Each structure stands twice: as structure tokens, then as C-alpha cells.
Coordinates of C-alpha atoms and ligand atoms in Angstrom, one line a residue:
X1 CA -45.2 15.0 17.6
X2 CA -43.0 15.1 14.6
X3 CA -39.3 15.2 14.9
X4 CA -39.2 19.0 13.4
X5 CA -41.7 19.8 16.1
X6 CA -39.7 18.3 18.8
X7 CA -36.6 19.9 17.5
X8 CA -38.6 23.3 17.6
X9 CA -39.4 22.7 21.2
X10 CA -35.9 21.7 22.2
X11 CA -34.6 24.8 20.4
X12 CA -36.9 27.1 22.0
X13 CA -36.1 25.6 25.4
X14 CA -32.3 25.6 25.1
X15 CA -31.7 29.1 26.2
X16 CA -33.7 28.6 29.7
X17 CA -31.9 25.1 30.1
X18 CA -28.5 26.8 29.5
X19 CA -29.0 29.2 32.4
X20 CA -29.6 26.4 34.8
X21 CA -27.4 26.2 37.5
X22 CA -25.3 23.3 38.8
X23 CA -27.9 22.4 41.5
X24 CA -30.8 22.7 39.1
X25 CA -28.8 20.3 36.5
X26 CA -28.0 18.0 39.5
X27 CA -31.8 17.6 40.5
X28 CA -32.6 16.9 36.8
X29 CA -29.9 14.2 36.7
X30 CA -31.3 12.7 39.8
X31 CA -34.6 12.7 38.2
X32 CA -33.3 10.8 35.3
X33 CA -31.8 8.2 38.1
X34 CA -35.0 7.7 39.6
X35 CA -36.9 7.4 36.3
X36 CA -34.7 4.5 35.3
X37 CA -35.0 3.0 38.8
X38 CA -38.8 2.9 38.4
X39 CA -38.4 1.1 35.3
X40 CA -36.0 -1.8 36.3
X41 CA -38.3 -4.8 35.9
X42 CA -39.3 -3.6 32.2
X43 CA -35.4 -3.0 31.3
X44 CA -34.7 -6.6 32.7
X45 CA -37.3 -8.0 30.7
X46 CA -36.6 -6.1 27.7
X47 CA -32.9 -7.2 27.7
X48 CA -33.8 -11.0 28.0
X49 CA -36.2 -10.5 25.0
X50 CA -33.8 -8.8 22.6
X51 CA -30.5 -10.6 23.4
X52 CA -31.2 -13.1 26.2
X53 CA -29.4 -11.1 28.7
X54 CA -30.8 -9.1 31.4
X55 CA -31.0 -5.4 30.8
X56 CA -29.8 -4.4 34.4
X57 CA -26.1 -5.1 33.9
X58 CA -26.2 -1.9 31.9
X59 CA -27.4 0.3 34.6
X60 CA -24.4 0.2 37.0
X61 CA -22.1 2.2 34.5
X62 CA -25.1 4.6 34.1
X63 CA -25.5 5.0 37.7
X64 CA -22.0 5.6 38.2
X65 CA -21.7 8.2 35.3
X66 CA -24.7 10.2 36.8
X67 CA -23.3 10.1 40.3
X68 CA -20.1 11.5 39.1
X69 CA -21.5 14.2 37.1
X70 CA -23.6 15.3 40.0
X71 CA -20.7 15.3 42.4
X72 CA -18.3 17.3 40.2
X73 CA -20.7 19.4 38.0
X74 CA -20.3 22.6 39.9
X75 CA -16.8 22.5 40.0
X76 CA -16.8 21.7 36.1
X77 CA -19.0 24.7 35.5
X78 CA -16.7 27.3 37.2
X79 CA -14.9 29.5 34.6
X80 CA -11.2 28.2 34.2
X81 CA -8.8 30.9 34.7
X82 CA -6.0 31.0 32.0
X83 CA -2.2 30.8 33.4
X84 CA -0.5 34.1 33.2
X85 CA 2.7 34.3 31.1
X86 CA 1.6 34.9 27.4
X87 CA 2.2 38.4 26.1
X88 CA -1.5 38.7 25.3
X89 CA -2.3 38.3 28.8
X90 CA 0.1 40.6 30.4
X91 CA -1.8 43.0 32.5
X92 CA -5.3 41.1 31.5
X93 CA -7.5 38.3 33.1
X94 CA -8.1 35.4 30.7
X95 CA -10.5 32.8 31.4
X96 CA -12.7 30.1 29.9
X97 CA -16.6 30.1 30.0
X98 CA -18.2 26.4 29.7
X99 CA -21.3 27.3 27.5
X100 CA -23.8 24.8 26.3
X101 CA -23.7 24.1 22.7
X102 CA -27.3 24.2 22.4
X103 CA -29.4 21.4 21.1
X104 CA -27.7 18.0 20.7
X105 CA -28.9 15.2 18.8
X106 CA -27.8 11.7 20.0
X107 CA -28.4 8.6 17.5
X108 CA -27.8 5.6 19.6
X109 CA -27.2 1.9 18.6
X110 CA -28.9 -1.3 20.0
X111 CA -26.3 -3.1 22.1
X112 CA -26.8 -2.1 25.6
X113 CA -29.6 0.3 24.4
X114 CA -30.4 1.8 27.9
X115 CA -26.8 2.8 28.6
X116 CA -26.2 4.1 25.1
X117 CA -28.9 6.1 25.0
X118 CA -28.9 7.6 28.0
X119 CA -24.9 7.7 29.3
X120 CA -23.8 10.5 26.7
X121 CA -27.2 12.4 27.5
X122 CA -25.7 12.7 31.0
X123 CA -22.7 14.6 29.6
X124 CA -25.1 16.7 27.5
X125 CA -27.3 18.0 30.0
X126 CA -24.6 18.3 32.6
X127 CA -23.2 20.7 30.2
X128 CA -26.6 22.4 29.6
X129 CA -27.6 21.6 26.4
X130 CA -31.4 20.4 25.4
X131 CA -31.2 16.9 23.7
X132 CA -32.9 14.6 21.0
X133 CA -32.3 11.1 21.8
X134 CA -33.1 8.4 18.8
X135 CA -32.7 4.9 20.3
X136 CA -31.9 2.1 17.8
X137 CA -35.1 0.4 16.3
X138 CA -33.2 -3.0 16.5
X139 CA -33.9 -3.0 20.4
X140 CA -37.5 -1.7 20.3
X141 CA -38.7 -2.7 23.5
X142 CA -35.5 -1.0 24.9
X143 CA -36.2 2.2 22.9
X144 CA -39.8 2.4 24.3
X145 CA -38.5 2.1 28.0
X146 CA -36.0 5.0 27.1
X147 CA -38.8 7.0 25.9
X148 CA -40.9 6.5 29.0
X149 CA -37.9 7.2 31.3
X150 CA -37.3 10.4 29.6
X151 CA -40.9 11.7 29.5
X152 CA -41.3 11.0 33.3
X153 CA -37.7 12.9 34.0
X154 CA -37.7 15.9 31.6
X155 CA -40.1 18.3 30.0
X156 CA -40.4 18.3 26.2
X157 CA -38.4 21.5 25.6
X158 CA -35.2 19.7 27.6
X159 CA -35.1 16.3 26.1
X160 CA -37.0 14.5 23.5
X161 CA -36.9 10.9 22.4
X162 CA -37.8 10.0 18.7
X163 CA -38.8 6.5 17.8
X164 CA -37.9 4.8 14.1
X165 CA -34.9 3.5 12.0
X166 CA -32.5 5.4 9.7
X167 CA -35.4 7.4 8.0
X168 CA -36.1 9.3 11.2
X169 CA -32.3 9.6 11.9
X170 CA -32.1 11.2 8.5
X171 CA -34.8 13.7 9.3
X172 CA -33.1 14.6 12.5
X173 CA -29.8 15.0 10.7
X174 CA -31.6 17.4 8.2
X175 CA -32.2 19.9 11.0
X176 CA -29.4 22.7 12.3
X177 CA -28.6 20.6 15.7
X178 CA -25.4 22.5 17.5
X179 CA -23.6 19.2 17.9
X180 CA -24.5 15.4 16.7
X181 CA -23.5 12.5 18.8
X182 CA -23.5 9.0 17.0
X183 CA -22.8 5.6 18.4
X184 CA -22.7 2.7 15.9
X185 CA -20.7 1.2 12.7
X186 CA -18.4 3.2 10.7
X187 CA -20.6 2.9 7.4
X188 CA -23.4 5.3 9.3
X189 CA -20.6 7.1 10.9
X190 CA -19.7 8.6 7.8
X191 CA -23.1 9.5 6.7
X192 CA -24.0 11.1 10.0
X193 CA -20.3 13.1 9.8
X194 CA -21.4 14.1 6.2
X195 CA -24.8 15.5 7.4
X196 CA -23.2 17.3 10.2
X197 CA -21.2 19.1 7.8
X198 CA -24.2 20.8 6.4
X199 CA -24.7 22.7 9.5
X200 CA -21.0 22.8 10.8
X201 CA -22.5 20.9 13.7
X202 CA -19.2 19.3 15.5
X203 CA -19.8 15.5 16.1
X204 CA -18.9 12.8 18.6
X205 CA -18.7 9.4 16.8
X206 CA -18.2 6.3 18.7
X207 CA -17.9 3.8 16.5
X208 CA -16.4 0.0 16.3
X209 CA -13.4 -1.7 14.6
X210 CA -11.3 -4.8 15.0
X211 CA -9.9 -4.7 18.7
X212 CA -6.5 -6.5 18.9
X213 CA -5.1 -8.4 21.8
X214 CA -1.4 -8.7 21.8
X215 CA -0.2 -11.8 24.1
X216 CA 3.5 -11.8 24.6
X217 CA 5.9 -14.8 25.3
X218 CA 6.0 -13.7 28.9
X219 CA 2.1 -13.5 29.5
X220 CA 0.5 -15.9 31.9
X221 CA -1.8 -17.9 29.3
X222 CA -4.2 -19.4 31.7
X223 CA -5.2 -15.8 33.0
X224 CA -5.1 -14.2 29.4
X225 CA -7.4 -16.8 28.1
X226 CA -9.9 -16.9 30.9
X227 CA -10.2 -12.9 30.4
X228 CA -10.1 -12.9 26.8
X229 CA -12.9 -15.4 26.5
X230 CA -14.9 -13.5 28.9
X231 CA -14.4 -10.3 27.0
X232 CA -15.5 -12.1 23.8
X233 CA -18.6 -13.9 25.1
X234 CA -20.2 -11.0 27.2
X235 CA -23.3 -10.2 25.1
X236 CA -22.2 -13.0 22.7
X237 CA -19.3 -10.4 21.6
X238 CA -21.8 -7.6 20.7
X239 CA -20.0 -5.2 22.6
X240 CA -17.6 -2.5 20.8
X241 CA -14.5 -3.0 23.0
X242 CA -14.6 -6.9 22.9
X243 CA -11.3 -8.5 21.5
X244 CA -11.5 -9.5 18.1
X245 CA -8.4 -11.3 17.0
X246 CA -5.5 -12.3 19.2
X247 CA -1.6 -12.3 18.2
X248 CA 0.4 -14.8 20.0
X249 CA 3.7 -16.4 19.6
X250 CA 3.6 -19.4 17.5
X251 CA 5.1 -21.7 20.1
X252 CA 2.4 -20.7 22.5
X253 CA -0.6 -20.6 20.2
X254 CA -2.0 -24.1 20.7
X255 CA -1.4 -23.8 24.4
X256 CA -3.7 -20.6 24.2
X257 CA -6.1 -22.0 21.9
X258 CA -6.9 -24.9 24.2
X259 CA -7.1 -22.6 27.2
X260 CA -9.9 -20.4 25.3
X261 CA -12.0 -23.3 24.3
X262 CA -11.6 -24.9 28.0
X263 CA -12.9 -21.5 29.4
X264 CA -15.8 -21.3 26.8
X265 CA -16.6 -24.8 27.7
X266 CA -16.5 -24.0 31.7
X267 CA -18.6 -20.9 31.4
X268 CA -21.3 -21.9 29.1
X269 CA -21.3 -25.7 28.9
X270 CA -20.2 -27.0 32.4
X271 CA -22.7 -30.0 32.3
X272 CA -22.1 -31.1 28.6
X273 CA -25.8 -30.1 27.4
X274 CA -24.2 -27.5 25.0
X275 CA -23.5 -23.9 25.1
X276 CA -27.2 -23.2 23.3
X277 CA -28.6 -24.5 26.6
X278 CA -26.8 -22.2 28.8
X279 CA -29.1 -19.7 30.2
X280 CA -25.9 -17.2 30.2
X281 CA -25.2 -17.1 26.7
X282 CA -26.5 -14.3 24.7
X283 CA -28.3 -14.4 21.3
X284 CA -27.4 -12.2 18.6
X285 CA -29.8 -9.0 18.0
X286 CA -31.7 -9.8 14.8
X287 CA -31.4 -12.4 12.1
X288 CA -29.4 -10.1 9.7
X289 CA -26.5 -9.9 12.0
X290 CA -26.8 -13.7 12.7
X291 CA -26.3 -14.3 8.9
X292 CA -23.7 -11.8 8.7
X293 CA -21.7 -13.4 11.5
X294 CA -22.3 -16.8 10.3
X295 CA -21.3 -15.5 6.6
X296 CA -17.9 -14.4 7.9
X297 CA -17.2 -17.7 9.7
X298 CA -18.3 -19.6 6.5
X299 CA -16.1 -17.5 4.2
X300 CA -13.0 -18.0 6.4
X301 CA -13.6 -21.9 6.7
X302 CA -14.1 -21.9 2.8
X303 CA -10.8 -20.3 2.4
X304 CA -8.9 -22.4 4.7
X305 CA -9.5 -21.1 8.3
X306 CA -9.8 -24.0 11.1
X307 CA -12.5 -24.1 13.5
X308 CA -10.5 -24.9 16.8
X309 CA -13.9 -24.6 18.9
X310 CA -17.5 -23.9 18.2
X311 CA -18.7 -22.9 14.5
X312 CA -22.2 -23.9 15.1
X313 CA -24.8 -21.7 13.8
X314 CA -28.9 -21.6 14.3
X315 CA -30.2 -18.8 12.5
X316 CA -33.9 -19.7 13.7
X317 CA -32.6 -19.1 17.1
X318 CA -30.2 -16.2 16.2
X319 CA -27.4 -18.4 17.9
X320 CA -24.1 -18.4 16.9
X321 CA -21.7 -20.8 19.0
X322 CA -18.6 -19.1 20.7
X323 CA -16.1 -20.0 18.0
X324 CA -12.3 -19.9 17.8
X325 CA -10.6 -19.8 14.1
X326 CA -6.9 -20.6 13.5
X327 CA -5.0 -20.2 10.1
X328 CA -6.8 -17.0 9.2
X329 CA -5.2 -15.2 6.1
X330 CA -5.5 -11.6 4.5
X331 CA -8.2 -13.1 1.7
X332 CA -10.7 -13.6 4.5
X333 CA -13.3 -11.0 5.1
X334 CA -13.1 -11.9 8.7
X335 CA -9.4 -10.5 8.7
X336 CA -10.6 -7.0 8.3
X337 CA -14.2 -6.8 9.1
X338 CA -15.3 -6.3 12.7
X339 CA -17.0 -9.6 13.9
X340 CA -19.4 -8.1 16.8
X341 CA -20.3 -11.7 17.6
X342 CA -18.7 -14.5 19.7
X343 CA -15.9 -15.4 17.3
X344 CA -12.1 -15.2 18.2
X345 CA -9.2 -15.3 15.6
X346 CA -6.2 -16.5 16.8
X347 CA -3.0 -15.7 14.8
X348 CA 0.7 -16.6 15.3
X349 CA 3.8 -14.0 15.1
X350 CA 7.5 -14.3 15.6
X351 CA 8.8 -11.1 16.6
X352 CA 7.5 -8.1 18.4
X353 CA 7.9 -6.0 15.4
X354 CA 5.6 -8.5 13.3
X355 CA 2.8 -8.4 15.9
X356 CA 2.7 -4.5 15.7
X357 CA 2.7 -4.7 11.7
X358 CA -0.3 -7.0 11.7
X359 CA -2.2 -4.3 13.8
X360 CA -1.1 -1.4 11.8
X361 CA -2.5 -3.2 8.6
X362 CA -6.1 -2.2 10.1
X363 CA -7.3 1.0 11.0
X364 CA -6.5 2.4 14.4
X365 CA -9.1 0.3 16.7
X366 CA -11.2 1.6 19.7
X367 CA -9.5 -0.8 22.2
X368 CA -6.0 -2.7 22.3
X369 CA -5.3 -5.4 24.6
X370 CA -1.7 -6.7 26.0
X371 CA -1.0 -9.4 28.0
X372 CA 2.5 -9.6 29.3
X373 CA 4.6 -9.8 32.7
X374 CA 7.6 -8.0 30.9
X375 CA 7.5 -4.4 31.4
X376 CA 9.5 -4.0 28.2
X377 CA 7.2 -6.1 26.2
X378 CA 4.1 -3.7 27.5
X379 CA 6.1 -0.6 26.8
X380 CA 7.0 -2.0 23.4
X381 CA 3.5 -2.9 22.2
X382 CA 1.7 0.1 23.9
X383 CA 4.2 2.7 22.4
X384 CA 4.2 1.1 18.9
X385 CA 0.5 0.8 18.3
X386 CA -2.4 3.5 18.3
X387 CA -6.0 2.8 19.5
X388 CA -8.5 4.9 21.1
X389 CA -8.1 3.3 24.6
X390 CA -6.1 0.1 26.0
X391 CA -6.0 -2.3 28.9
X392 CA -3.1 -4.3 30.2
X393 CA -3.4 -7.5 31.4
X394 CA -7.1 -7.3 30.8
X395 CA -9.8 -6.5 28.2
X396 CA -13.1 -4.3 27.8
X397 CA -12.5 -3.3 31.3
X398 CA -11.6 0.5 30.3
X399 CA -15.2 1.1 29.4
X400 CA -17.6 3.2 31.1
X401 CA -15.2 4.7 33.9
X402 CA -16.1 8.2 34.5
X403 CA -12.6 9.3 35.5
X404 CA -11.0 8.2 32.2
X405 CA -12.1 9.5 28.7
X406 CA -13.9 7.3 26.4
X407 CA -13.4 6.9 22.6
X408 CA -11.9 6.2 19.4
X409 CA -9.6 7.4 17.1
X410 CA -10.1 8.1 13.2
X411 CA -12.0 4.9 12.1
X412 CA -13.0 3.8 15.7
X413 CA -14.2 7.4 16.4
X414 CA -13.9 11.0 16.9
X415 CA -14.0 12.9 20.3
X416 CA -14.5 11.7 24.2
X417 CA -17.4 10.5 26.4
X418 CA -17.7 10.1 29.9
X419 CA -17.2 12.5 33.1
X420 CA -15.3 15.7 32.9
X421 CA -14.1 14.7 29.1
X422 CA -18.1 14.0 28.5
X423 CA -19.0 17.6 29.8
X424 CA -15.9 19.1 27.8
X425 CA -17.1 17.3 24.5
X426 CA -20.7 19.2 24.7
X427 CA -19.4 22.3 25.8
X428 CA -18.3 25.3 23.9
X429 CA -15.2 26.6 25.7
X430 CA -15.6 30.3 25.1
X431 CA -12.3 31.9 25.7
X432 CA -12.6 35.6 27.5
X433 CA -9.9 38.0 27.8
X434 CA -10.8 40.9 30.1
X435 CA -9.0 44.3 30.5
X436 CA -9.0 46.3 33.7
X437 CA -12.3 48.9 33.5
X438 CA -9.7 51.7 34.3
X439 CA -7.8 52.5 31.1
X440 CA -4.9 53.8 33.6
X441 CA -4.6 50.2 34.9
X442 CA -4.7 48.6 31.5
X443 CA -1.5 47.1 29.9
X444 CA 0.2 49.4 27.1
X445 CA -1.4 49.4 23.7
X446 CA 0.7 50.1 20.5
X447 CA -1.5 52.2 18.2
X448 CA -0.2 53.8 15.0
X449 CA 1.6 55.6 13.9
X450 CA 4.4 53.8 14.5
X451 CA 8.0 55.2 15.0
X452 CA 11.0 53.9 12.5
X453 CA 12.4 52.0 15.9
X454 CA 9.2 49.8 15.9
X455 CA 10.7 47.2 13.4
X456 CA 13.5 47.2 15.6
X457 CA 11.8 46.7 18.8
X458 CA 9.8 43.7 17.0
X459 CA 13.0 41.9 15.9
X460 CA 14.5 42.4 19.5
X461 CA 11.6 40.5 20.7
X462 CA 11.4 37.9 18.3
X463 CA 15.3 37.1 18.7
X464 CA 15.7 37.5 22.3
Ligands
NAD1 P1 -26.6 1.2 13.5 O1 -26.0 1.7 12.5 O2 -27.7 -0.3 12.7 O3 -27.4 2.0 14.3 C1 -27.0 3.1 15.0 C2 -28.1 4.2 14.7 O4 -27.8 4.9 13.6 C3 -29.5 4.0 14.9 O5 -30.2 4.9 15.9 C4 -30.0 3.6 13.6 O6 -31.4 4.1 13.2 C5 -29.0 4.9 12.7 N1 -29.0 4.6 11.5 C6 -29.1 3.4 10.5 N2 -28.6 3.5 9.5 C7 -28.5 5.0 9.3 C8 -28.6 5.7 8.0 N3 -28.5 5.1 6.9 N4 -28.6 7.1 8.3 C9 -28.7 7.8 9.6 N5 -28.6 6.7 10.8 C10 -29.0 5.4 10.6 O7 -25.7 0.5 14.6 P2 -25.0 -0.8 14.1 O8 -23.8 -0.5 13.3 O9 -25.5 -2.1 14.1 O10 -24.2 -0.8 15.7 C11 -23.2 -1.8 15.9 C12 -21.7 -0.9 15.5 O11 -21.8 0.1 16.9 C13 -20.6 -1.8 16.0 O12 -19.5 -1.5 15.0 C14 -19.9 -1.3 17.4 O13 -18.5 -1.5 17.5 C15 -20.3 0.3 17.4 N6 -20.5 0.5 18.8 C16 -19.6 1.4 19.2 C17 -19.7 1.8 20.8 C18 -18.7 2.9 20.9 O14 -19.0 3.4 22.0 N7 -17.6 3.1 20.5 C19 -20.9 1.2 21.4 C20 -21.6 0.6 21.1 C21 -21.4 -0.1 19.7

């Protein structure tokens, strides 16, 4: 079936799906969970083949997202009563209808491909939309599984999966979807937003960027190092929320670098056989991304950065060693480009103001991390920076918590996913104002012609 035919089916099915009750949508989400569970072996293997990491790890947050939506959907769908008080509501009722937007397009990326293809779709469906999902062509085995899961759980006029690369995404973007969701990099994010503008389709953009870590002088360096090492090395750093660069007081820089290196070794090279031999260290998704990350390291090295740990690259094996760079300067590409690989840049600072000024040199990130024991320092860094989300004395942990809204700001994204925030994101909040049916009970109306005192009355109201 062509993309256009799939869209036409979804559009034809949208009014029926919009009328489904909370119980009916819950049953559909439960069918989705069952279909996922019926494909565990394949998901496990696809992850191993694609990035040398079991695909099962992505499924727990998906399960929680589905369970949370199922438990709260009835409440979320209820019309929200508006608080009385504004003059426009005197004697009237005001409420909000949560209506589906219609047909939603979801373009997903390749890291955690099952989770990223399906988790936003949970909110889209909970809100009563029909959905077209295009998984990433860079994780083709996972994409095929997503298609099988969807075809098991849904009718083609409810959810459709289309497979292919940018050309298929472009074909879909030319169609009049009622909302477009994209998860991926900023460059394509712009293309998606421009294409959506042709149809005045609102967008949800879940993008990336350079996530800073600010380590305060009061931080427990060993604890910070362990958590940052872990945050940067899960999926070999191919996580949108992974810490990208670290700002640490000059006096503690070497201690932190040593602790980071010791942790990389303890996690992935305890026997001394080398990280490459570790079954727990992932591979980069494809040769192009491997070359891109290797290029960032080479450029930094050529311009004077020091490799404090790692630095090995094996393009044939899509392997980039966990790497720590110091002496990074603004002339290096890695200072401003998202790494999306297992590389950490460690930079020194003297004052808190200097640290927040360094963060402000870059677009607002998706995540920002603060390691500190001193409450004043935590508050200072939190209040003087901006990011889509933040974690204190940890990193990456703020992802996939259905009770917290997830998203970026400006370059790192637009809109919010997850739980109630995701339900609202894909709903049209239709404001309804209702007068009593009996005109005698209705609030007074002020029809023309107006007496001379009308202006005086308005003035009195404005100045009272
Ligand atoms: P990508 O751009 O290669 O792929 C994402 C989707 O866009 C795919 O479906 C792909 O087919 C489509 N696409 C690619 N080129 C296109 C074009 N020209 N026109 C239309 N569609 C096109 O993904 P990527 O950039 O390699 O993904 C990595 C990025 O995703 C990183 O920046 C990462 O931070 C970000 N990311 C963000 C989140 C989040 O939730 N905020 C999650 C995961 C990844």
C-alpha cells in the first residue's frame, strides 16, 4: 500500500476512532502491549544485530507508558471544568473538551527504535487519533518488527506503519496530517517543521543537542564520575539525553578525569582484554555515524585537544572507544556539535558565572545535569540555565517517566511527550462556553443602542 493510500485509510478511520470510549482505547493499548510481548525474542535479537545491545531494555519504559495511560485515560478524557471568576463566565459554564486532532504522523529515529516508534504513539492513540508511524531506515530489523506489532494490534484504518527512508518521510510530509511528531536531529527537524507549515499542522519535535554537566566544588566526585560514565556509555552514547560535556572547577578537573577513566575501565575492561571485547559495550549504528564521531575526535586532536582516555576507532567494527577529551577549545567542531557517541569533553571553570556563561554559548539543551551537595550551588545553576529537563546528582534518569513531561526547548525540541502531557499534546483543547437554555436564567447581555452612560460604566469597570 502506498503512503497516500495508508493516509487515506487513516483519515477515513479517524472519525470512528475519535468516538471510542476510554475503555475501548485502553483495550487497544493493552492489545499493543500484548503484541509487543509476542515479539520479545525478535526485539532482543534486532537490538543485538543493530547496536550490540539487547532490544529488551527499551521495553520497560514502554510498558510503564502504556500502563499509566490505561490507568488514567478515563480521567484525562473527562471535560475539564473552567474555574469561575472571569467576567465572560459569569452566569455561564465553561469547560474544555479533549478532542483528537485527527491523523497524526510520527517520524521516529533509530536509537531505541521500538520505544521511540511506539511510546509517542501511545499518547496519540490515547487522545483518540489515528496514527501513521515511519520508523527509521537505519534500524531496519526493528522497523520490520514495529510493523508486525502494529499489524497484529490494530486495523489499517487505526494505525499504519510505512517503511523507508527520507523519501518516504517526505512523501508523508506532503500529506495534510493534523499533527506531525518527529524524533531525531535538528537539521531534519527544521525540514519537518517547514513541511508541516504547508498544512498548518502543529509539530512535536523531539531533538538533540549538547547536554552539559556542571560539577560543583561541593560534589562527590567519585559518585558523579560513576553516574556520568554510565550516562555517556549506555548504547555507546547514542542517547539523546546523554551527558556531552562536563564543566568542573579547574582544581578538581584531574581528579574527575581519573575517576571517569577508572569507571570506563571498571565497566567495560575489568579483565584488561580491552573495551572492544566487552559484551556490554554497544556499537555505533552505521559506518557513517562511526566516521562522523571519529571525525570529531580527529578534528579536536588536530586542534590541540588531549585524549585522556580511549580514542581508539575501528570503523570496520563500528567501534568507538569510550573517550575523554580535555583542553577542548571553541575552534574545535566537538565544542558545538552534538557527539551522539561515547565521548566526553571535560572543561575547567573558575567561577559559577563562568560555568553558566559556557552553557549559554550553545542552544538550549534537552537535558542539563548538576552535581553538587551545596543547595545554593544547585539553585544557582538551575536558575541561571535553561534546558528541556534537568537532573540533580544524576543524569539521563529524567527520561521516560510518565508522570513528568518530556521534551526540549527551541533547538532541542518543541512540545512535550509522556503521560498526561503527551495526551494533551495530541489533543485539541476545545473551549466550550454554555449559557443556560432558559434565557431568563442567562447572564445579562448588553445589546445596542448604548446609552451615553455606557462609556462611564466601562471606565468605572476598567479603573475599579
Ligand atoms: P534521522 O534524522 O536520521 O532519522 C529520524 C527520522 O527522520 C527517520 O525516520 C528518517 O527517515 C527521517 N529523515 C531523515 N532525513 C530526512 C529528510 N531529509 N526529510 C524527512 N525525513 C527525514 O535521525 P538522527 O538525526 O540520526 O537521530 C539522532 C538524533 O536524534 C540525535 O540528535 C538525538 O539527540 C536525537 N534524538 C532525540 C530524542 C528525543 O526524544 N529528544 C530521542 C532520540 C534521539
